[in-house]
Amino acid sequence: MKYSIFSLARNARSYHERWPLAWRSPAPKPRYDAIIVGGGGHGLATAYYLAKEHGIANVAVLEKGWLGGGNTGRNTTIVRSNYHLDPNAHFYELSLKLWEKLSQDLNFNVMYSARGVLNLVHSPADLDAAMRRGNAMRLNGIDAKFVTRDEIARSIPNLDCSADARFPIMGGLLQPRGGTVRHDAVAWGYARAADARGVDIIQQCAVTGIRIDNGAIAGVETTQGFIATNKLGLAVAGHSSHLAAMAGLKLPIESHVLQAMVSEPVKPVLDTVVTSGAVHFYISQSDKGELVMGGDLDFYNSYAQRGNLPIIEHVVSACLALFPSFGRLKLMRTWGGIMDMTMDGSPIIARLPVKGLYMTGGWCYGGFKATPASGFCLAHTIARDEPHPLNAAFTLERFASGRTIDEKGAGPYAWAH
Amino acid sequence: MQRCRLPMGGVVDRSQSVPFEFDGVSYEGYAGDTLASALLANGVHLVARSFKYHRPRGIVCAGVDEPNALVQLGRGARSEPNVRATTQELYAGLRAASQNRWPSLSFDVGAINDAMSRFIPAGFYYKTFMWPPSPKWWLRYEHVIRRVAGMGVTASLPDPDSYEHQYAHCDVLVIGAGPAGLAAARSAAHAGARVIVCDENPMLGGGLYGAAATIGDTTASAWLQATTRELAAHDNVTLLPRTTAFGCYDGNLIGLIERVAGHPPEAAATGSSDSARQDGPVSNWMPRERLWKVRARSVVLATGAHERGIAYANNDLPGTMLAGALRTYIDRYAVRPGTRAVVFANNDQAYAAAFSLQRAGIEVAAIVDPRGGAALDGALPLAARDNVIPILARSVITGAHGRLHVTAVDVAPLAGGVGRRIECDLVALSGGWNPAVHLFSQARGKLRYDEALATFVPDHCPAAMTVAGAANGSADLSTALHEGHAAGIAAAAQVGFAATASLQTPEAAPVASGAPLALWSTAPVVEGAKRFVDWQNDVTVDDVALAAREGYSSVEHLKRYTTLGMGTDQGKISNVVGLALLAGELERPIASVGTTTFRPPYTPVTLGAFPGHDAGPHVEPSRFSSIHDWHVAHGARFVNAGLWKRPHSYPRKGESADDAALREARNVRTNVGIVDVSTLGKIELQGGDVAEFLNRVYINRWDTLQVGRCRYGVMLRDDGIVLDDGTTSRLASSHYLLTTTTVNAVRILQYLESLLQTEWPELDVCVTSVTEQWSAAALAGPRARDVLAKIVDLDVSNAAFPFLAVARCQVRTATGPVEARVFRMSYSGELAYEIHVPAHKGRAMWNAAIAAGADCGIMAYGTEAMSTLRIEKGHIVVGAEADGRTTAHDLGLGELVSRAKPCIGQRLAGRPALNSTDRWQLVGLTTLGDPMPRAAKIVADPDRAAPNPMLGHVTSWCRSPNLDAWIALALLENGRARHGQTLWAVSPLASVRVQVRVVPPCFIDPEGERLRG
Amino acid sequence: MLLIPCPWCGPRSQIEFTYGGDATVRRPALDAPEDEWARYVYVRDNPMGPHDEWWTHSSGCRQWFVVRRDTRTHEILGANRP
């Protein structure tokens, strides 16, 4: 059933008792043309694009828990393509273009809100770096503009733009088309659309082993039995190393905990996404009214999906340093996810060194905004057994060869990105 | 005047009348009231409109579990949204307003949503708002949605109050001071443990208030008073009322938030009603709240339980309260909230509310109980029958009537059939109890669904934590006391404390109870009538059914799809009802559906409490050189360099900062300048193997460095990329001083230490940071020697003290001679010296140099001029040219790499990809007279459409006063092969494009004659 | 918050320490072949479970040591001098 105001009105008459299932819960078939491990945004998007772009619908997405329950359900919802280095710029720009049409593509309102992403600048060095990045964006055909401190003070009156702030604001780089997307809707929208095209989404199905015959993928052992396939895509974010190890591979990835938090809901008080490199902080206001905030990693390997107080103190301190009038609002909820950090801060969307094995992972802080492009490119890589031009640079081999893609120049330290 | 106040009883202080205002109407309450109890005492039930449907709402609970009664409190800078009336202590002059309604509570236009509710079920926004298909349209819809969403309003001024942090260690932390908690604290303290007891309420006791029970041979109230006194008198017990344990973190670190001076929040003493004038902090420097970080070796969780509701049609009408809350208002606050009540309960404990109602003179029209038979043979139902309270067994409420307040309920048999209407103005609702297992779950405790108790109880907890009392599922007072007593002993024993003499367990008579009957909802008589599960977010039984119908069948999907449990109450009274209904829809056992994840904070915590005093200017420390005051006095404009404040330039009257920098840079090359370089990292290395160590970390050789000489060095990361640069000096045979860039100082020290401790412990090298121990200034310019000669006792002739020499000497200052180290090295490319003195003598040294330079035209210069000078010389800077992606070869430093010995990074630096000709290499750029654009990218054809291939970018640029030209350093693809080429430097952000010429990256004195003169 | 057992100073709060990553990978000899260096620099086990990792007591004794910590639960299983 197509979602629309008309179907909503029609169903209202029958007390909403006739809405169909958004997706089926089928039992796994013995064999599929492709299996995607991971029922988050990336995995579901991959399955969707395999069916939509490549006509490969005999696909299963295997999810060990409930779909969208990993980082897709935990992030701070920011989308943007304001990257400096060419491979990232073009990739994330594809993603943003897909975001712009995604609600219509999926017939599911993902609430892409182009409210702008503003990177604040606090020092001459910050200013140079931001403008360099903005100039690269513009030369790559991506929207960027520099906004002065006075313009910021006018459009975001709650921000402390005074000269005696600890990190005075000098201006900012704005990507007007950046903004937010409703994260839950992404998982559900891709799931429903993939399912409608015949993809089997199998929840509560954990992969326990990968079977390889003569150096090629033969299938996966799961908690619901063995399922055969010759094309296996891993889209498991923080669990990438765990799955790769089942195929005898090790990755340049460390899994770290990243926390995020929300305030209680309040009337609109912030209409832009604001980030600051000086205090390592990002904030936006959800449509329910909560202030959604995040900052750095906790800085130790973790699969626990929870972190500790010190980083919460840092994030909230940063928030109040920028927005002093938020001090009497209350923190309502904090949580954590598992971030797959790579040794250069950029993702791996590639064929792996086992025939028929592919992955998308190593997303660091960029995972949610990458969802459509990641799915699109991984689907291409799986279908054609070679990368799409936009993920050609994100190979596993680039680390050893030295062709790393290091936006921050932070070096081969997973937690530094 | 408080028309619903009982003349006697309760803990309110009738001698202190407390005036307050709600929605512009003045009322009075008593000291000891909460805002909610005071409103009820004045007959005010309607306090809110619900979030989505804008239905009239009243007070439901008496504590932190309240979903409806959220108010905007205070004015001006102290205005605070979403304050729970049920926990806000009343104070004189309190001003509160209802939220999210217009124009008023009793007439709210938002109520049209209620009429339209069929069109806006759970998740409706996922199904629509997709047309017209442009992102602009969603922004328009969103604009309206956002204004309708949200609850209270944020203040528009900074919070004037302060918040404190407090660390504490204890042997046993008891969370909750009800009967179980008090018993535990008592027995743990008796065993000799250091005990901290915290409770979110202003007074300890929990459920003991108004309890008609006896403990031992005294009343519960007397036992409470005696126990509190006993604990307060104990040396090793700390009592923390008004303190909520909000989070359980690794290592048994528990976060507590104490409300210190926040009641009253406004400076009531000033008597000022002018919201603009906020006169300083309340009461004598006290913080508003205190964040405790308690490292507890063992924890006793005695957090009690939250009552939950039952979802029947219109169960949200004002006058509908949870039974325990109603009891609290009657017994603790001496309020009579109605005249005729119906109790609807599936468990025995709720019957106590009926007795409280009777004692308050409220007629109990009926107790409606879905149970029958032996289940009603417990002590409380028997007592109800003794008190002639009608019990309608095997019956349920199927709906309530009323508009702004409940006027009647429909009661029908559980099995179905004709019902009857009972008039009432009060409903006491109880669907059972949920142990407050939030902290338990945060500590990774596992829960178990107990079918008999129809609730989730703690099952297994890995941390050093014991659960006692109602939090364990044990609602009975006698059990709570026993469990608490045992838990205190166990917790103390766990960390090595045992009492020598035994302590008597407090005893209460056990109360025989019938089993509860799980009941989550009742069928409505009218289809589509709303049966609320989550009051705050307006989630109904039908929403849960819809979610299940559409396949959102995980409890986490249910939560996110319907927003059940996502409000400020985080679903304390609604989550379990919701998941039980979901289980019913899916025809699965409740245990298999499970709960959503419990996350901190248990109740919302003020943002200001997290930074504490590290707020505003103290959010990060600021670091200053010891010469800072001189800079301030001479008009310096400051910039951040990491955490340091450094002078950017010293603008004179009428001069811009940029003009000042030009003047300063020009002066360095014509006369002499002095710059404060104290912030540079300085690391001392001593030992017999220092040279070998330096050989391994730097690309160049150090075993050839003589005593009394220094050398520029570059360090690589393990992956071959440039990490840092600096100058290292050999002060004595086994004594070296290494400098790093300002921002990398901490990191490099840590790196060197890790190498020495973990990689090469066999090397005889000690390292230590001396960044803060030495102040440093650089004298640079053709007249630098003249100035230096006047202030040091050293032969500074070129022969005696050549380029790259290092010496110890004394500096003559106004306060006497000062030991110093002088280094002849140059960042500016001029004749230059760095003078290092002990940090506290920095100012004296600086003054001496300034005085000595007076007739040489000395000027102080800042980081901007310093940058200009080094750009003119082509000196790279870590962070600009060495941007974390460049190799030594890229930067033209390839010749510095010694072939005679290996170093860290060398192997991977040799990879083909790091040596290919298309790499971006360091070059210089000049313009034809146009200003160099900031942060420009370099392209061949500025008119080419996007994507326009970028050949490189400007890394540093300046107006060179010494060349009277615009110059830049840049990284350019195959740059060294392009000298002489003309390209374009473009900045689309500034709409600027400029032609540039590629030149070698050194604009002044490439032979270095000025350096060596 | 993590209570890190410094082998010299005893258990201290995590805010006194800086994390140093996987302790099971060791730098090869400076002149070892490229692939050994690449493995050291880039490849990690990243285990779900006990993890041997470096910490340094940066606000205390400034010593580096190895902690064994379970990355699923954050439980600290032990600490050793290098």
Tab-separated table of N, CA and C in Angstrom, chain A residues 189-269:
chain	number	residue	atom	x	y	z
A	189	GLY	N	12.369	2.723	6.121
A	189	GLY	CA	12.046	3.029	4.728
A	189	GLY	C	12.771	2.098	3.769
A	190	TYR	N	14.064	1.911	3.987
A	190	TYR	CA	14.809	0.999	3.107
A	190	TYR	C	14.307	-0.429	3.275
A	191	ALA	N	13.993	-0.813	4.519
A	191	ALA	CA	13.519	-2.181	4.756
A	191	ALA	C	12.222	-2.426	3.981
A	192	ARG	N	11.305	-1.503	4.128
A	192	ARG	CA	10.002	-1.688	3.448
A	192	ARG	C	10.173	-1.718	1.940
A	193	ALA	N	11.001	-0.822	1.429
A	193	ALA	CA	11.173	-0.759	-0.019
A	193	ALA	C	11.918	-1.977	-0.547
A	194	ALA	N	12.904	-2.443	0.201
A	194	ALA	CA	13.623	-3.637	-0.247
A	194	ALA	C	12.711	-4.847	-0.195
A	195	ASP	N	11.978	-4.941	0.893
A	195	ASP	CA	11.053	-6.064	1.043
A	195	ASP	C	10.035	-6.064	-0.096
A	196	ALA	N	9.559	-4.897	-0.456
A	196	ALA	CA	8.563	-4.816	-1.531
A	196	ALA	C	9.122	-5.314	-2.858
A	197	ARG	N	10.448	-5.241	-2.981
A	197	ARG	CA	11.078	-5.720	-4.219
A	197	ARG	C	11.500	-7.172	-4.122
A	198	GLY	N	11.133	-7.813	-3.023
A	198	GLY	CA	11.391	-9.243	-2.925
A	198	GLY	C	12.561	-9.626	-2.038
A	199	VAL	N	13.219	-8.633	-1.448
A	199	VAL	CA	14.338	-8.958	-0.561
A	199	VAL	C	13.799	-9.567	0.733
A	200	ASP	N	14.426	-10.629	1.205
A	200	ASP	CA	14.049	-11.229	2.484
A	200	ASP	C	14.873	-10.579	3.588
A	201	ILE	N	14.180	-9.975	4.560
A	201	ILE	CA	14.882	-9.427	5.717
A	201	ILE	C	14.678	-10.394	6.863
A	202	ILE	N	15.781	-10.959	7.343
A	202	ILE	CA	15.666	-12.007	8.348
A	202	ILE	C	16.301	-11.502	9.633
A	203	GLN	N	15.451	-11.144	10.587
A	203	GLN	CA	15.949	-10.628	11.851
A	203	GLN	C	16.204	-11.774	12.811
A	204	GLN	N	16.842	-11.467	13.919
A	204	GLN	CA	17.196	-12.479	14.932
A	204	GLN	C	17.972	-13.620	14.277
A	205	CYS	N	18.829	-13.270	13.353
A	205	CYS	CA	19.605	-14.285	12.644
A	205	CYS	C	21.054	-13.847	12.641
A	206	ALA	N	21.824	-14.418	13.536
A	206	ALA	CA	23.224	-14.019	13.651
A	206	ALA	C	24.093	-14.931	12.810
A	207	VAL	N	25.072	-14.342	12.143
A	207	VAL	CA	26.036	-15.121	11.364
A	207	VAL	C	27.103	-15.628	12.317
A	208	THR	N	27.319	-16.947	12.315
A	208	THR	CA	28.305	-17.508	13.231
A	208	THR	C	29.543	-18.006	12.504
A	209	GLY	N	29.467	-18.088	11.182
A	209	GLY	CA	30.638	-18.539	10.447
A	209	GLY	C	30.475	-18.237	8.968
A	210	ILE	N	31.594	-18.135	8.268
A	210	ILE	CA	31.573	-17.924	6.816
A	210	ILE	C	32.238	-19.132	6.168
A	211	ARG	N	31.543	-19.731	5.259
A	211	ARG	CA	32.102	-20.931	4.602
A	211	ARG	C	32.760	-20.518	3.301
A	212	ILE	N	33.999	-20.950	3.163
A	212	ILE	CA	34.761	-20.612	1.954
A	212	ILE	C	35.210	-21.905	1.300
A	213	ASP	N	34.915	-22.085	0.047
A	213	ASP	CA	35.362	-23.271	-0.694
A	213	ASP	C	36.296	-22.825	-1.804
A	214	ASN	N	37.516	-23.362	-1.804
A	214	ASN	CA	38.481	-23.019	-2.854
A	214	ASN	C	38.637	-21.517	-2.997
A	215	GLY	N	38.755	-20.862	-1.869
A	215	GLY	CA	39.029	-19.439	-1.909
A	215	GLY	C	37.857	-18.585	-2.336
A	216	ALA	N	36.672	-19.167	-2.387
A	216	ALA	CA	35.507	-18.369	-2.769
A	216	ALA	C	34.378	-18.591	-1.772
A	217	ILE	N	33.542	-17.593	-1.632
A	217	ILE	CA	32.433	-17.647	-0.689
A	217	ILE	C	31.449	-18.733	-1.093
A	218	ALA	N	31.066	-19.558	-0.110
A	218	ALA	CA	30.066	-20.600	-0.375
A	218	ALA	C	28.787	-20.349	0.423
A	219	GLY	N	28.886	-19.594	1.495
A	219	GLY	CA	27.673	-19.323	2.272
A	219	GLY	C	28.015	-18.948	3.688
A	220	VAL	N	26.968	-18.820	4.518
A	220	VAL	CA	27.169	-18.441	5.917
A	220	VAL	C	26.474	-19.418	6.841
A	221	GLU	N	27.150	-19.707	7.948
A	221	GLU	CA	26.502	-20.426	9.056
A	221	GLU	C	25.789	-19.387	9.893
A	222	THR	N	24.543	-19.678	10.242
A	222	THR	CA	23.810	-18.715	11.054
A	222	THR	C	23.076	-19.437	12.168
A	223	THR	N	22.483	-18.651	13.078
A	223	THR	CA	21.688	-19.239	14.150
A	223	THR	C	20.400	-19.834	13.610
A	224	GLN	N	20.119	-19.614	12.336
A	224	GLN	CA	18.970	-20.271	11.714
A	224	GLN	C	19.426	-21.235	10.621
A	225	GLY	N	20.641	-21.725	10.781
A	225	GLY	CA	21.121	-22.727	9.841
A	225	GLY	C	22.044	-22.163	8.779
A	226	PHE	N	22.507	-23.041	7.919
A	226	PHE	CA	23.423	-22.639	6.850
A	226	PHE	C	22.619	-22.071	5.683
A	227	ILE	N	23.098	-20.974	5.132
A	227	ILE	CA	22.455	-20.371	3.961
A	227	ILE	C	23.537	-20.186	2.895
A	228	ALA	N	23.284	-20.692	1.730
A	228	ALA	CA	24.290	-20.682	0.675
A	228	ALA	C	24.207	-19.414	-0.160
A	229	THR	N	25.360	-18.964	-0.609
A	229	THR	CA	25.432	-17.857	-1.558
A	229	THR	C	26.848	-17.768	-2.090
A	230	ASN	N	27.017	-17.098	-3.225
A	230	ASN	CA	28.363	-16.842	-3.721
A	230	ASN	C	28.759	-15.389	-3.601
A	231	LYS	N	27.830	-14.582	-3.137
A	231	LYS	CA	28.141	-13.170	-2.960
A	231	LYS	C	27.702	-12.740	-1.568
A	232	LEU	N	28.666	-12.356	-0.789
A	232	LEU	CA	28.400	-12.014	0.601
A	232	LEU	C	28.900	-10.601	0.876
A	233	GLY	N	27.996	-9.722	1.304
A	233	GLY	CA	28.378	-8.347	1.632
A	233	GLY	C	28.268	-8.116	3.126
A	234	LEU	N	29.327	-7.585	3.709
A	234	LEU	CA	29.316	-7.302	5.146
A	234	LEU	C	29.006	-5.820	5.345
A	235	ALA	N	27.977	-5.549	6.125
A	235	ALA	CA	27.609	-4.155	6.419
A	235	ALA	C	27.313	-4.080	7.905
A	236	VAL	N	28.326	-4.312	8.705
A	236	VAL	CA	28.104	-4.499	10.126
A	236	VAL	C	28.843	-3.500	11.003
A	237	ALA	N	29.345	-2.439	10.398
A	237	ALA	CA	29.926	-1.323	11.148
A	237	ALA	C	30.902	-1.799	12.211
A	238	GLY	N	30.592	-1.571	13.458
A	238	GLY	CA	31.536	-1.872	14.537
A	238	GLY	C	31.869	-3.345	14.684
A	239	HIS	N	31.093	-4.202	14.044
A	239	HIS	CA	31.382	-5.633	14.115
A	239	HIS	C	32.136	-6.135	12.891
A	240	SER	N	32.671	-5.213	12.098
A	240	SER	CA	33.350	-5.613	10.862
A	240	SER	C	34.501	-6.575	11.131
A	241	SER	N	35.309	-6.271	12.141
A	241	SER	CA	36.458	-7.145	12.409
A	241	SER	C	35.983	-8.541	12.789
A	242	HIS	N	34.907	-8.569	13.555
A	242	HIS	CA	34.362	-9.847	14.026
A	242	HIS	C	33.927	-10.714	12.854
A	243	LEU	N	33.225	-10.105	11.894
A	243	LEU	CA	32.790	-10.873	10.726
A	243	LEU	C	33.964	-11.206	9.816
A	244	ALA	N	34.842	-10.228	9.618
A	244	ALA	CA	35.981	-10.474	8.725
A	244	ALA	C	36.833	-11.621	9.244
A	245	ALA	N	36.940	-11.715	10.558
A	245	ALA	CA	37.745	-12.793	11.135
A	245	ALA	C	37.172	-14.153	10.767
A	246	MET	N	35.871	-14.226	10.571
A	246	MET	CA	35.260	-15.498	10.171
A	246	MET	C	35.720	-15.912	8.779
A	247	ALA	N	36.186	-14.930	8.017
A	247	ALA	CA	36.727	-15.247	6.697
A	247	ALA	C	38.243	-15.235	6.729
A	248	GLY	N	38.801	-15.249	7.929
A	248	GLY	CA	40.249	-15.300	8.057
A	248	GLY	C	40.943	-13.989	7.760
A	249	LEU	N	40.208	-12.888	7.848
A	249	LEU	CA	40.802	-11.598	7.507
A	249	LEU	C	40.888	-10.706	8.733
A	250	LYS	N	41.885	-9.832	8.705
A	250	LYS	CA	41.972	-8.783	9.720
A	250	LYS	C	41.887	-7.439	9.016
A	251	LEU	N	41.334	-6.472	9.711
A	251	LEU	CA	41.062	-5.180	9.082
A	251	LEU	C	41.809	-4.055	9.795
A	252	PRO	N	41.983	-2.923	9.133
A	252	PRO	CA	42.583	-1.755	9.793
A	252	PRO	C	41.521	-0.955	10.534
A	253	ILE	N	40.819	-1.639	11.416
A	253	ILE	CA	39.676	-1.032	12.099
A	253	ILE	C	39.777	-1.295	13.592
A	254	GLU	N	39.440	-0.276	14.375
A	254	GLU	CA	39.234	-0.464	15.798
A	254	GLU	C	37.819	-0.027	16.117
A	255	SER	N	37.161	-0.785	16.973
A	255	SER	CA	35.796	-0.439	17.368
A	255	SER	C	35.843	0.355	18.666
A	256	HIS	N	35.263	1.535	18.623
A	256	HIS	CA	35.291	2.436	19.783
A	256	HIS	C	33.874	2.833	20.155
A	257	VAL	N	33.679	3.254	21.394
A	257	VAL	CA	32.353	3.715	21.797
A	257	VAL	C	32.242	5.215	21.507
A	258	LEU	N	31.132	5.584	20.867
A	258	LEU	CA	30.802	6.998	20.703
A	258	LEU	C	29.480	7.239	21.397
A	259	GLN	N	29.442	8.212	22.268
A	259	GLN	CA	28.216	8.524	22.991
A	259	GLN	C	27.490	9.683	22.317
A	260	ALA	N	26.214	9.713	22.532
A	260	ALA	CA	25.399	10.838	22.077
A	260	ALA	C	24.333	11.056	23.133
A	261	MET	N	23.681	12.204	23.059
A	261	MET	CA	22.725	12.499	24.131
A	261	MET	C	21.679	13.493	23.654
A	262	VAL	N	20.549	13.516	24.360
A	262	VAL	CA	19.506	14.486	24.051
A	262	VAL	C	19.061	15.188	25.313
A	263	SER	N	18.642	16.432	25.115
A	263	SER	CA	18.002	17.157	26.199
A	263	SER	C	16.529	16.808	26.151
A	264	GLU	N	15.787	17.248	27.167
A	264	GLU	CA	14.328	17.139	27.120
A	264	GLU	C	13.816	18.014	25.968
A	265	PRO	N	12.618	17.754	25.490
A	265	PRO	CA	12.116	18.554	24.366
A	265	PRO	C	11.712	19.959	24.809
A	266	VAL	N	12.088	20.946	23.985
A	266	VAL	CA	11.702	22.323	24.249
A	266	VAL	C	11.226	22.928	22.943
A	267	LYS	N	10.594	24.070	23.032
A	267	LYS	CA	10.135	24.766	21.822
A	267	LYS	C	11.354	25.134	20.965
A	268	PRO	N	11.147	25.382	19.673
A	268	PRO	CA	12.292	25.602	18.773
A	268	PRO	C	13.245	26.681	19.267
A	269	VAL	N	14.516	26.337	19.250
A	269	VAL	CA	15.516	27.251	19.789
A	269	VAL	C	16.791	27.205	18.936
